Coordinates of C-alpha atoms and ligand atoms in Angstrom, one line a residue:
M104 CA -63.2 -62.0 -27.7
C105 CA -66.5 -61.5 -26.1
G106 CA -68.0 -63.1 -23.0
I107 CA -71.4 -64.8 -23.5
I108 CA -73.9 -66.2 -21.0
G109 CA -77.3 -67.7 -21.2
A110 CA -79.8 -69.0 -18.6
I111 CA -83.2 -70.7 -18.6
A112 CA -84.8 -71.4 -15.3
N113 CA -87.9 -71.4 -13.2
A114 CA -87.3 -67.9 -11.8
N115 CA -86.0 -64.6 -13.0
V116 CA -82.6 -65.1 -14.6
V117 CA -81.6 -61.4 -15.1
P118 CA -79.5 -61.2 -11.9
V119 CA -77.7 -64.4 -13.0
L120 CA -77.0 -62.9 -16.4
L121 CA -75.6 -59.7 -14.9
E122 CA -73.5 -61.4 -12.3
G123 CA -72.2 -63.7 -15.0
L124 CA -71.4 -60.8 -17.3
Q125 CA -69.4 -59.1 -14.5
R126 CA -67.3 -62.2 -14.3
L127 CA -66.8 -62.3 -18.0
E128 CA -66.0 -58.7 -18.5
Y129 CA -62.3 -59.4 -18.6
R130 CA -63.0 -60.9 -22.0
G131 CA -64.1 -57.6 -23.5
Y132 CA -65.7 -54.4 -22.2
D133 CA -66.6 -52.3 -25.3
S134 CA -70.4 -52.8 -24.8
A135 CA -72.9 -55.0 -23.0
G136 CA -76.4 -56.2 -23.7
L137 CA -79.0 -58.8 -22.9
V138 CA -82.2 -60.3 -24.2
V139 CA -84.8 -61.8 -22.0
T140 CA -88.2 -63.4 -22.4
D141 CA -90.9 -60.8 -21.5
S142 CA -93.9 -61.8 -23.5
G143 CA -91.7 -61.1 -26.6
L144 CA -88.0 -60.8 -26.5
K145 CA -86.9 -57.7 -24.6
R146 CA -83.5 -56.3 -25.5
L147 CA -81.3 -53.9 -23.5
R148 CA -78.0 -52.7 -24.9
T149 CA -75.4 -50.1 -23.9
P150 CA -72.2 -48.9 -25.4
G151 CA -70.9 -48.8 -21.7
R152 CA -70.0 -51.6 -19.3
V153 CA -71.9 -54.2 -17.4
N154 CA -72.6 -51.7 -14.6
D155 CA -74.4 -49.4 -17.1
L156 CA -76.4 -52.4 -18.3
S157 CA -77.4 -53.1 -14.7
K158 CA -78.7 -49.5 -14.3
L159 CA -80.8 -49.9 -17.5
V160 CA -82.2 -53.2 -16.1
E161 CA -83.1 -51.5 -12.8
Q162 CA -84.7 -48.5 -14.5
Q163 CA -86.8 -50.7 -16.8
K164 CA -87.5 -53.3 -14.1
T165 CA -86.4 -56.0 -16.6
Q166 CA -87.2 -59.6 -15.7
G167 CA -87.5 -62.9 -17.5
V168 CA -87.1 -66.7 -17.0
A169 CA -84.8 -67.1 -20.0
G170 CA -82.2 -64.9 -21.5
I171 CA -78.8 -64.5 -23.2
A172 CA -76.2 -61.8 -22.7
N173 CA -72.9 -60.5 -24.0
T174 CA -70.0 -58.3 -23.0
R175 CA -68.2 -57.3 -26.2
W176 CA -64.7 -56.7 -27.5
A177 CA -65.2 -55.0 -30.8
T178 CA -63.9 -56.7 -33.9
H179 CA -66.3 -55.8 -36.7
G180 CA -67.8 -52.4 -36.2
E181 CA -66.9 -49.7 -33.7
P182 CA -68.0 -50.0 -30.0
S183 CA -71.6 -48.6 -30.0
E184 CA -75.1 -49.6 -29.1
R185 CA -75.9 -50.4 -32.7
N186 CA -73.1 -53.0 -32.8
A187 CA -73.7 -54.3 -29.3
H188 CA -75.0 -57.8 -28.8
P189 CA -77.6 -59.5 -28.7
H190 CA -78.4 -59.1 -32.4
F191 CA -81.8 -59.7 -33.8
S192 CA -82.8 -61.1 -37.2
A193 CA -84.6 -58.1 -38.5
E194 CA -87.2 -60.2 -40.3
E195 CA -89.7 -62.7 -38.9
P196 CA -89.2 -65.2 -37.4
L197 CA -87.6 -63.1 -34.7
I198 CA -84.5 -64.7 -33.2
A199 CA -81.8 -63.2 -30.9
I200 CA -78.1 -64.2 -30.8
V201 CA -75.0 -63.6 -28.8
H202 CA -71.6 -64.6 -30.2
N203 CA -68.0 -64.9 -29.2
G204 CA -65.5 -65.4 -32.0
I205 CA -65.1 -64.3 -35.6
I206 CA -66.8 -65.4 -38.8
E207 CA -64.3 -65.3 -41.6
N208 CA -66.7 -65.7 -44.5
H209 CA -69.2 -63.1 -43.1
E210 CA -68.8 -60.8 -46.2
H211 CA -69.8 -63.6 -48.6
I212 CA -72.8 -64.6 -46.4
R213 CA -73.8 -60.9 -46.0
N214 CA -73.9 -60.4 -49.7
Y215 CA -75.9 -63.5 -50.2
L216 CA -78.4 -62.4 -47.5
K217 CA -78.6 -58.9 -48.9
D218 CA -79.5 -60.3 -52.2
K219 CA -82.4 -62.1 -50.5
G220 CA -83.6 -58.8 -49.1
Y221 CA -82.2 -59.0 -45.5
I222 CA -81.4 -55.6 -44.1
F223 CA -78.4 -55.1 -41.8
L224 CA -78.6 -52.8 -38.9
S225 CA -75.0 -53.3 -37.6
D226 CA -71.5 -53.8 -38.9
T227 CA -71.0 -57.0 -37.0
D228 CA -70.3 -60.5 -38.3
T229 CA -72.7 -61.7 -35.6
E230 CA -75.8 -60.1 -37.3
V231 CA -74.9 -62.3 -40.4
I232 CA -75.4 -65.4 -38.2
A233 CA -78.7 -64.1 -36.9
H234 CA -80.1 -63.6 -40.4
L235 CA -78.7 -66.9 -41.7
I236 CA -80.4 -68.8 -38.8
A237 CA -83.6 -66.9 -39.4
L238 CA -83.5 -67.9 -43.1
K239 CA -82.9 -71.5 -42.3
L240 CA -85.6 -71.3 -39.6
K241 CA -88.1 -70.3 -42.3
E242 CA -87.2 -73.5 -44.2
V243 CA -87.2 -76.0 -41.4
N244 CA -89.3 -74.4 -38.7
D245 CA -87.2 -75.7 -35.9
L246 CA -84.5 -73.6 -34.2
F247 CA -82.2 -76.5 -33.4
K248 CA -82.2 -77.6 -37.0
A249 CA -81.8 -74.1 -38.3
V250 CA -78.7 -73.6 -36.1
C251 CA -77.3 -76.9 -37.4
L252 CA -77.8 -75.8 -41.0
A253 CA -76.6 -72.3 -40.5
T254 CA -73.4 -73.2 -38.6
A255 CA -72.5 -75.7 -41.3
E256 CA -72.0 -72.6 -43.6
L257 CA -69.9 -70.6 -41.1
Q258 CA -66.1 -70.5 -41.4
G259 CA -64.1 -69.2 -38.5
A260 CA -64.7 -69.5 -34.7
Y261 CA -67.9 -69.1 -32.8
A262 CA -69.6 -69.8 -29.6
I263 CA -73.2 -68.7 -29.9
A264 CA -76.4 -68.8 -27.9
V265 CA -79.7 -68.3 -29.7
M266 CA -83.3 -67.7 -28.7
E267 CA -86.5 -67.6 -30.8
E268 CA -89.4 -65.4 -29.9
A269 CA -92.0 -68.0 -30.8
H270 CA -90.4 -70.7 -28.7
Q271 CA -89.2 -69.2 -25.5
E272 CA -89.0 -72.6 -23.7
S273 CA -85.5 -73.3 -25.0
I274 CA -82.1 -71.8 -25.9
V275 CA -79.9 -73.3 -28.6
V276 CA -76.1 -73.1 -28.3
A277 CA -73.2 -74.1 -30.5
R278 CA -69.5 -74.0 -30.4
H279 CA -66.6 -74.2 -32.9
G280 CA -63.2 -73.0 -32.0
A281 CA -64.3 -70.7 -29.1
P282 CA -64.9 -71.9 -25.6
L283 CA -68.4 -72.7 -24.4
L284 CA -69.6 -74.7 -21.4
L285 CA -72.9 -75.7 -20.0
G286 CA -73.9 -75.4 -16.3
V287 CA -76.3 -78.0 -15.1
G288 CA -78.4 -76.5 -12.3
K289 CA -81.1 -77.7 -10.0
D290 CA -83.7 -75.2 -11.1
G291 CA -82.4 -74.4 -14.5
N292 CA -79.7 -74.7 -17.1
Y293 CA -77.0 -72.3 -18.2
V294 CA -74.3 -71.7 -20.7
A295 CA -71.2 -69.4 -20.6
S296 CA -67.8 -68.7 -22.0
D297 CA -66.2 -69.7 -18.8
A298 CA -67.0 -71.5 -15.5
S299 CA -66.4 -68.4 -13.3
A300 CA -69.6 -66.9 -14.7
L301 CA -71.7 -69.9 -13.6
L302 CA -70.4 -70.6 -10.1
Q303 CA -73.2 -68.4 -8.7
V304 CA -75.7 -71.1 -9.8
T305 CA -73.9 -74.4 -10.2
R306 CA -70.6 -76.2 -10.0
D307 CA -71.7 -79.0 -12.5
I308 CA -70.0 -78.0 -15.7
I309 CA -70.0 -79.7 -19.2
Y310 CA -67.3 -78.5 -21.6
L311 CA -68.7 -78.5 -25.1
E312 CA -66.5 -79.6 -27.9
D313 CA -66.1 -78.4 -31.5
G314 CA -69.2 -79.1 -33.5
D315 CA -71.4 -79.5 -30.5
I316 CA -74.9 -78.0 -30.6
A317 CA -77.0 -78.2 -27.4
V318 CA -80.6 -77.4 -26.6
L319 CA -81.3 -76.1 -23.1
S320 CA -84.6 -75.9 -21.3
N321 CA -85.4 -75.2 -17.6
H322 CA -85.6 -79.0 -16.9
G323 CA -82.8 -80.5 -19.1
Y324 CA -80.4 -80.4 -22.0
R325 CA -79.6 -82.4 -25.1
I326 CA -76.2 -82.3 -26.9
V327 CA -75.4 -83.5 -30.4
N328 CA -72.2 -83.2 -32.4
C329 CA -72.6 -82.0 -36.0
L330 CA -69.1 -82.5 -37.3
N331 CA -70.0 -85.5 -39.3
S332 CA -73.8 -85.3 -39.8
Q333 CA -76.3 -82.6 -40.7
F334 CA -78.4 -82.7 -37.6
G335 CA -75.8 -84.3 -35.4
E336 CA -75.3 -87.5 -33.5
P337 CA -76.3 -87.5 -29.8
V338 CA -73.2 -87.3 -27.5
N339 CA -72.6 -87.8 -23.8
R340 CA -70.3 -85.2 -22.3
I341 CA -68.9 -85.7 -18.8
V342 CA -70.2 -83.4 -16.1
H343 CA -67.2 -82.0 -14.2
E344 CA -67.4 -80.5 -10.8
S345 CA -65.7 -77.1 -10.8
H346 CA -63.3 -76.6 -7.9
L347 CA -62.9 -72.8 -8.5
S348 CA -63.4 -71.0 -5.3
N349 CA -65.0 -67.6 -4.8
E350 CA -61.8 -66.4 -3.2
E351 CA -60.0 -67.3 -6.4
I352 CA -62.3 -65.2 -8.6
G353 CA -63.1 -62.4 -6.1
L354 CA -61.0 -59.3 -5.4
G355 CA -60.9 -59.9 -1.6
S356 CA -59.2 -57.0 0.2
Y357 CA -57.3 -55.8 -2.9
S358 CA -58.2 -52.7 -5.0
H359 CA -57.4 -54.4 -8.4
Y360 CA -57.1 -57.8 -9.8
M361 CA -53.6 -56.9 -11.1
Q362 CA -52.5 -56.0 -7.5
K363 CA -54.0 -59.2 -6.2
E364 CA -52.3 -61.3 -8.9
I365 CA -48.9 -59.6 -8.3
F366 CA -49.1 -60.5 -4.6
E367 CA -50.4 -64.0 -5.3
Q368 CA -47.2 -64.9 -7.2
P369 CA -45.5 -66.7 -4.3
I370 CA -48.5 -69.0 -3.8
A371 CA -49.1 -69.4 -7.6
V372 CA -45.5 -70.5 -8.1
A373 CA -45.7 -72.8 -5.0
N374 CA -48.8 -74.4 -6.5
T375 CA -47.3 -74.8 -9.9
L376 CA -44.2 -76.5 -8.4
E377 CA -46.1 -78.4 -5.7
M378 CA -45.0 -81.8 -7.0
L379 CA -41.4 -80.9 -6.1
S380 CA -42.1 -80.3 -2.5
N381 CA -41.1 -83.9 -1.4
A382 CA -39.4 -85.0 -4.6
Q383 CA -35.9 -86.5 -4.4
S384 CA -35.4 -86.0 -8.1
I385 CA -36.8 -84.5 -11.2
A386 CA -38.8 -86.8 -13.5
P387 CA -40.0 -86.2 -17.1
N388 CA -43.5 -87.7 -16.4
L389 CA -44.4 -84.3 -14.8
F390 CA -45.0 -83.3 -18.4
G391 CA -47.1 -86.3 -19.4
S392 CA -46.8 -90.1 -19.6
E393 CA -45.2 -89.9 -23.1
A394 CA -42.7 -87.2 -22.0
E395 CA -39.7 -89.5 -21.3
K396 CA -39.8 -91.0 -24.8
I397 CA -40.4 -87.7 -26.6
F398 CA -37.8 -85.8 -24.6
S399 CA -35.2 -88.5 -25.4
E400 CA -35.8 -87.9 -29.1
T401 CA -35.8 -84.1 -28.8
R402 CA -32.9 -82.4 -30.5
Q403 CA -34.3 -78.9 -30.6
I404 CA -37.1 -76.7 -29.2
L405 CA -39.5 -74.4 -31.0
I406 CA -41.5 -72.1 -28.8
L407 CA -44.7 -70.4 -30.1
A408 CA -46.5 -67.7 -28.1
C409 CA -47.8 -64.1 -28.0
G410 CA -47.3 -61.1 -25.8
T411 CA -46.2 -61.9 -22.3
S412 CA -46.1 -65.6 -23.0
Y413 CA -43.7 -64.9 -25.8
H414 CA -41.4 -63.1 -23.4
A415 CA -41.5 -66.2 -21.2
G416 CA -40.3 -68.2 -24.2
L417 CA -37.5 -65.7 -24.8
V418 CA -36.2 -66.2 -21.3
A419 CA -36.5 -70.0 -21.7
R420 CA -34.3 -69.9 -24.8
Y421 CA -31.4 -68.8 -22.7
W422 CA -32.0 -71.5 -20.1
L423 CA -32.5 -74.3 -22.7
E424 CA -29.4 -73.4 -24.6
T425 CA -27.2 -72.8 -21.5
V426 CA -28.4 -75.5 -19.2
A427 CA -29.9 -78.2 -21.4
G428 CA -27.6 -77.6 -24.4
L429 CA -30.6 -77.6 -26.8
P430 CA -31.0 -75.2 -29.7
C431 CA -34.1 -73.2 -29.3
N432 CA -36.2 -70.9 -31.5
V433 CA -38.8 -68.6 -30.1
E434 CA -41.4 -67.3 -32.5
I435 CA -44.2 -64.8 -32.3
A436 CA -47.2 -67.0 -33.1
S437 CA -48.9 -64.5 -35.4
E438 CA -45.8 -64.3 -37.6
Y439 CA -44.8 -67.9 -37.5
R440 CA -48.1 -69.0 -39.0
Y441 CA -47.5 -67.1 -42.2
R442 CA -43.8 -68.1 -42.7
D443 CA -42.4 -71.1 -44.5
P444 CA -40.1 -72.6 -41.9
I445 CA -38.4 -75.9 -42.4
A446 CA -39.7 -78.6 -40.0
D447 CA -37.4 -80.8 -38.2
P448 CA -39.4 -83.8 -36.8
N449 CA -37.1 -84.1 -33.8
T450 CA -38.1 -80.7 -32.6
L451 CA -40.4 -80.3 -29.6
V452 CA -42.9 -77.5 -30.2
V453 CA -43.8 -75.7 -27.0
G454 CA -47.0 -73.6 -27.0
I455 CA -47.1 -71.1 -24.1
S456 CA -50.4 -69.4 -23.2
Q457 CA -52.1 -68.3 -20.1
S458 CA -55.6 -68.6 -21.6
G459 CA -54.9 -71.5 -24.0
E460 CA -57.4 -69.7 -26.2
T461 CA -55.1 -67.2 -28.1
A462 CA -56.1 -67.7 -31.7
D463 CA -52.6 -67.0 -33.1
T464 CA -50.9 -69.5 -30.8
L465 CA -53.5 -72.2 -31.6
A466 CA -53.2 -71.6 -35.3
A467 CA -49.4 -71.5 -35.2
L468 CA -49.3 -74.9 -33.3
E469 CA -51.7 -76.4 -35.9
Y470 CA -49.6 -75.0 -38.7
A471 CA -46.4 -76.5 -37.1
K472 CA -48.1 -79.9 -37.0
R473 CA -49.1 -79.6 -40.6
L474 CA -45.5 -78.7 -41.5
G475 CA -44.3 -82.0 -40.1
Y476 CA -43.4 -81.3 -36.4
R477 CA -44.5 -84.4 -34.5
H478 CA -44.4 -83.5 -30.9
S479 CA -46.0 -80.7 -28.9
L480 CA -46.1 -79.5 -25.3
A481 CA -48.5 -77.0 -23.9
I482 CA -47.6 -74.8 -21.0
C483 CA -50.9 -73.3 -20.0
N484 CA -53.0 -72.0 -17.1
V485 CA -56.4 -73.3 -18.2
P486 CA -56.9 -77.1 -17.9
E487 CA -59.9 -77.4 -20.4
S488 CA -58.5 -75.0 -23.0
A489 CA -58.0 -75.6 -26.6
L490 CA -54.2 -75.5 -26.3
I491 CA -54.2 -78.2 -23.7
R492 CA -56.4 -80.3 -25.9
Q493 CA -54.4 -79.8 -29.0
S494 CA -51.1 -80.7 -27.4
E495 CA -49.6 -84.1 -26.9
L496 CA -47.8 -83.2 -23.6
R497 CA -49.1 -80.7 -21.1
F498 CA -47.8 -78.8 -18.1
L499 CA -50.4 -76.7 -16.1
T500 CA -49.2 -73.5 -14.5
R501 CA -51.4 -73.5 -11.5
A502 CA -51.6 -69.8 -11.1
G503 CA -55.4 -69.8 -10.6
P504 CA -57.7 -67.5 -12.6
E505 CA -55.8 -64.4 -13.9
I506 CA -58.4 -61.7 -14.4
G507 CA -56.4 -58.5 -14.8
V508 CA -55.7 -57.9 -18.5
A509 CA -52.0 -57.4 -17.7
S510 CA -50.5 -60.7 -17.3
T511 CA -48.5 -61.1 -14.1
K512 CA -48.7 -64.4 -12.1
A513 CA -49.2 -66.3 -15.4
F514 CA -45.8 -65.0 -16.5
T515 CA -43.8 -66.0 -13.4
T516 CA -45.5 -69.4 -13.3
Q517 CA -44.7 -69.9 -16.9
L518 CA -41.1 -69.1 -16.2
A519 CA -41.0 -71.5 -13.2
S520 CA -42.5 -74.3 -15.5
L521 CA -40.0 -73.5 -18.3
L522 CA -37.1 -73.7 -15.8
L523 CA -38.4 -77.1 -14.6
L524 CA -38.6 -78.2 -18.3
T525 CA -35.0 -77.0 -18.8
V526 CA -33.7 -78.9 -15.8
T527 CA -35.6 -82.0 -16.8
L528 CA -34.2 -82.0 -20.3
A529 CA -30.7 -81.2 -19.0
K530 CA -30.9 -84.2 -16.7
M531 CA -32.0 -86.5 -19.6
R532 CA -29.1 -85.2 -21.7
N533 CA -26.6 -86.0 -18.9
R534 CA -25.8 -82.3 -18.4
L535 CA -26.9 -82.2 -14.8
S536 CA -24.9 -83.9 -12.0
P537 CA -26.9 -85.4 -9.1
E538 CA -25.5 -82.5 -6.9
A539 CA -26.6 -79.9 -9.5
E540 CA -30.0 -81.5 -9.6
Q541 CA -30.4 -81.3 -5.8
R542 CA -29.3 -77.6 -5.9
M543 CA -31.9 -76.9 -8.6
L544 CA -34.6 -78.7 -6.6
E545 CA -33.7 -76.6 -3.6
A546 CA -33.7 -73.4 -5.7
L547 CA -37.1 -74.1 -7.1
R548 CA -38.5 -74.9 -3.7
H549 CA -37.1 -71.7 -2.4
L550 CA -38.6 -69.6 -5.3
P551 CA -41.9 -68.7 -3.5
V552 CA -40.0 -67.3 -0.5
A553 CA -37.7 -65.4 -2.8
L554 CA -40.7 -63.9 -4.6
Q555 CA -42.2 -62.9 -1.3
N556 CA -39.0 -61.1 -0.4
A557 CA -38.9 -59.4 -3.8
L558 CA -42.4 -58.0 -3.2
K559 CA -41.1 -56.1 -0.2
I560 CA -39.5 -53.4 -2.4
E561 CA -43.0 -52.1 -3.2
P562 CA -42.7 -48.9 -1.0
E563 CA -39.5 -47.8 -2.9
V564 CA -41.1 -48.5 -6.3
K565 CA -44.2 -46.4 -5.3
I566 CA -41.9 -43.4 -4.8
W567 CA -40.4 -43.8 -8.3
A568 CA -43.9 -44.1 -9.7
Q569 CA -44.7 -40.5 -8.8
S570 CA -42.1 -39.1 -11.1
F571 CA -42.5 -41.7 -13.8
A572 CA -46.2 -40.9 -14.1
Q573 CA -45.2 -37.5 -15.5
K574 CA -43.3 -38.9 -18.4
H575 CA -44.5 -39.7 -21.9
H576 CA -41.8 -42.2 -22.9
A577 CA -39.4 -44.7 -21.2
L578 CA -36.6 -47.0 -22.2
F579 CA -36.1 -50.4 -20.6
L580 CA -32.6 -52.0 -20.8
G581 CA -31.5 -55.5 -20.0
R582 CA -28.8 -57.9 -21.2
G583 CA -28.8 -61.6 -21.8
V584 CA -31.6 -63.5 -20.1
H585 CA -32.8 -60.2 -18.5
Y586 CA -33.4 -58.6 -21.9
P587 CA -36.8 -60.3 -22.3
I588 CA -37.5 -59.2 -18.7
A589 CA -36.9 -55.6 -19.9
M590 CA -39.3 -56.3 -22.8
E591 CA -41.9 -57.5 -20.3
G592 CA -41.4 -54.4 -18.1
A593 CA -42.0 -52.1 -21.1
L594 CA -45.1 -54.1 -22.2
K595 CA -46.6 -53.8 -18.7
L596 CA -45.9 -50.1 -18.5
K597 CA -47.4 -49.2 -21.9
E598 CA -50.3 -51.6 -21.5
I599 CA -51.8 -50.1 -18.3
S600 CA -50.3 -46.6 -18.0
Y601 CA -50.3 -45.7 -21.7
I602 CA -46.8 -44.4 -21.4
H603 CA -44.8 -45.3 -24.6
A604 CA -42.1 -47.7 -23.5
E605 CA -39.5 -49.6 -25.5
A606 CA -37.1 -52.3 -24.5
Y607 CA -33.6 -52.6 -25.8
A608 CA -30.7 -55.0 -25.3
A609 CA -28.5 -52.6 -23.5
G610 CA -25.6 -53.2 -26.0
E611 CA -27.9 -52.0 -28.8
L612 CA -28.3 -48.5 -27.3
K613 CA -25.4 -46.9 -29.0
H614 CA -26.6 -48.2 -32.4
G615 CA -29.5 -45.8 -32.5
P616 CA -31.8 -45.4 -29.5
L617 CA -29.2 -43.4 -27.5
A618 CA -30.3 -40.5 -29.7
L619 CA -33.5 -40.4 -27.7
V620 CA -31.9 -40.0 -24.3
D621 CA -32.4 -36.7 -22.6
S622 CA -33.7 -35.5 -19.2
D623 CA -37.3 -36.3 -20.3
M624 CA -36.5 -40.0 -21.1
P625 CA -36.3 -42.2 -18.0
V626 CA -34.2 -45.2 -18.6
V627 CA -35.0 -48.3 -16.5
A628 CA -32.2 -50.9 -16.3
I629 CA -32.1 -54.4 -14.9
A630 CA -28.7 -54.9 -13.4
P631 CA -28.3 -58.3 -11.8
N632 CA -24.9 -59.4 -10.6
D633 CA -24.3 -61.8 -13.5
Q634 CA -21.4 -62.2 -16.0
L635 CA -22.8 -59.3 -18.1
L636 CA -22.9 -56.7 -15.3
G637 CA -19.6 -55.1 -16.3
K638 CA -20.9 -54.6 -19.8
L639 CA -24.2 -53.3 -18.6
K640 CA -22.5 -50.7 -16.4
S641 CA -20.7 -49.4 -19.4
N642 CA -24.0 -49.1 -21.2
L643 CA -25.4 -47.2 -18.2
Q644 CA -22.5 -44.8 -18.3
E645 CA -23.3 -44.0 -21.9
V646 CA -26.8 -42.9 -20.7
Y647 CA -25.5 -41.1 -17.6
A648 CA -22.9 -39.1 -19.6
R649 CA -25.7 -37.8 -21.9
G650 CA -27.8 -36.4 -19.1
G651 CA -30.2 -39.4 -19.0
E652 CA -32.0 -40.3 -15.8
L653 CA -31.4 -43.9 -14.8
Y654 CA -33.7 -46.1 -12.7
V655 CA -31.8 -49.3 -11.9
F656 CA -33.1 -52.5 -10.4
A657 CA -29.9 -54.1 -9.1
D658 CA -29.0 -57.1 -7.0
A659 CA -27.8 -56.4 -3.5
D660 CA -24.3 -57.4 -4.6
S661 CA -24.3 -55.5 -7.9
Q662 CA -22.3 -52.6 -6.5
I663 CA -24.2 -49.7 -8.1
T664 CA -24.8 -46.8 -5.9
S665 CA -27.4 -44.0 -6.2
N666 CA -26.3 -40.7 -7.4
D667 CA -28.0 -37.5 -8.7
N668 CA -29.5 -38.9 -11.9
L669 CA -29.0 -42.5 -10.9
H670 CA -31.7 -44.1 -8.7
V671 CA -31.1 -47.6 -7.5
I672 CA -33.4 -50.1 -5.9
R673 CA -31.8 -53.3 -4.6
L674 CA -33.3 -56.8 -4.6
S675 CA -31.6 -59.7 -2.8
E676 CA -28.2 -61.1 -3.7
H677 CA -27.9 -62.6 -7.2
A678 CA -30.2 -65.5 -7.6
G679 CA -28.5 -67.4 -10.5
L680 CA -31.0 -69.0 -12.8
L681 CA -34.0 -67.7 -10.8
S682 CA -32.8 -64.1 -11.3
P683 CA -35.1 -63.2 -14.3
I684 CA -38.1 -64.4 -12.4
L685 CA -37.3 -62.2 -9.4
H686 CA -36.4 -59.2 -11.5
T687 CA -39.9 -59.3 -13.0
I688 CA -41.5 -58.3 -9.7
P689 CA -40.3 -54.7 -9.5
L690 CA -41.3 -54.0 -13.1
Q691 CA -44.8 -55.2 -12.5
L692 CA -45.0 -53.1 -9.4
L693 CA -43.7 -50.1 -11.3
A694 CA -46.3 -50.4 -14.0
Y695 CA -49.0 -50.9 -11.5
H696 CA -48.1 -47.9 -9.4
V697 CA -47.6 -45.6 -12.3
A698 CA -51.0 -46.6 -13.6
L699 CA -52.5 -45.8 -10.2
V700 CA -50.9 -42.4 -10.2
K701 CA -52.2 -41.8 -13.7
G702 CA -55.7 -43.0 -12.7
T703 CA -56.1 -45.4 -15.6
D704 CA -58.4 -48.4 -15.6
V705 CA -55.7 -50.9 -14.3
D706 CA -57.6 -54.1 -14.8
K707 CA -59.3 -53.2 -18.0
P708 CA -56.9 -51.0 -20.0
R709 CA -58.4 -49.3 -23.1
N710 CA -58.7 -51.2 -26.3
L711 CA -57.6 -54.5 -24.9
A712 CA -59.1 -57.8 -23.6
K713 CA -57.8 -60.7 -21.7
A714 CA -58.1 -63.6 -24.1
V715 CA -57.3 -62.7 -27.7
T716 CA -59.4 -65.3 -29.5
V717 CA -59.3 -63.4 -32.8
E718 CA -56.5 -63.0 -35.3
Ligands
M6R867 O1 -53.4 -66.1 -23.0 P1 -52.1 -65.9 -23.6 O2 -50.9 -66.1 -22.7 O3 -51.9 -66.7 -24.9 O4 -52.1 -64.4 -24.1 C1 -51.1 -63.8 -24.8 C2 -51.1 -62.3 -24.8 O5 -52.3 -61.8 -25.4 C3 -51.0 -61.8 -23.4 O6 -49.8 -62.3 -22.8 C4 -50.9 -60.2 -23.4 O7 -49.7 -59.8 -24.0 C5 -51.0 -59.7 -22.0 N1 -52.2 -58.8 -21.9 C6 -49.8 -58.9 -21.6 O8 -50.0 -58.4 -20.3

């Protein structure tokens, strides 16, 4: 889960590497490092962040016309300078490597290399690749061939960029199971984990595919694919023009990406549902040309996802069962991939992921296919991602780049997409009258405005955040379709404020967790005016009667009034099926403002990274 970048040009590339690393820092921020050509290969590494690396560069006046760099999320070996990339092969010929991914057979290769006398200076799996390439290089005396031979022995996922001290006129890159793209520039060529890192120099992007190995020089590039032959077959990969704008990837007037992304939700949802703006009806082809046929055969849904995306799946289960009348299972991808479920070929498998790179979700989807599931749909925010490519049907959440580690706009756009899926399936199953279809279209078109209104409660939430920030634990309660929203609220709070938070279905409280309730345990409840409101109020009474302090997000018509230990913030009147989407907003704002009061690193919470590309 690192970010990597490489550049080879006619001028100093160090500023390009540093700017690129800043853009990639969301992928990991345990350490940073670079290698550039400077007569030999000059390496700078820091256990700190990219800003610390920039200071080192300045102090040492580091320059070079070719280089590779990495911002790391530690997997093998603690975050430290010793484990920071780039890694060198300790023996001649000297090569340097940066890597994103995880090598599963690194132990085996390490032992083999140790037997050959190689000495390891770090605990990383990456250093294993460095030595293996160096060993092959001794045999074939050509870096490109050495990378072909070495990568053929690797199991796992990797995107690598490699330089050789003796041949500084090229960089060799390879990908398998981790994203990597080339940037074709006027005065040089580039490689990175994601396009945002390269916009500073070019918009011409080539997405490498699994098995691709490319050689970059300052005047060109050559790509081969090595899946079926030792030194690869030349391949032509299309050059795409990236339409990412600097506004989309910059902070603008906001203090944090999370804040920006919370407030972008109305426009993110509007973009995601743009195709409905003039639509008279809802059509399955929004999900792909084969969708009508596949949906007509669908008898059940299986959703696979992790984290926040899993919570979106849990909400969708209520909608799919109630509105579309389809049985639905929602599985945590990391668990599903190690179970022995029974496949029903008439099930549509839906993978939900912001990044489309989450290793567990990708593996669970592949596992489901092997078990005999025939049809898959990706709901994803990244068009060129592995999830999109692995799935038969696709629906893009057009949230724009989500950079804050805590997922916000990806979640609400996933929910909007899943509601659209539900309504589409309901229509195809004759469970939606033409009038109901028109009402749903209206509701979905109104959603961005409703989100805008929900954001207006921020000043009230800010006040709550002051007292919340003093607490060490919190309970989140919801019922029915709002229970997963409570789970999402608890995840947001713990993720960025480090306050321990747990979510419970409110009816479960008396079966155990009520024992935790005292004046030090704030209890957050989501109280929409739905058919479960009466039941929820009884559950809240159980808390109140035991001296618990309640923080309730209610609908305007929920008829709950503030009291001594009962604080209420009201949203709009009950929004029917849209209610869980709107009730997400106050919980995101609460987590954000509590984190601000606590002074945590909101966009880069400790120990985490944005795209979890390892198991
Ligand atoms: O990219 P994905 O949606 O597949 O990511 C899944 C989770 O890692 C992600 O949602 C994570 O839980 C978020 N950091 C939560 O805010």
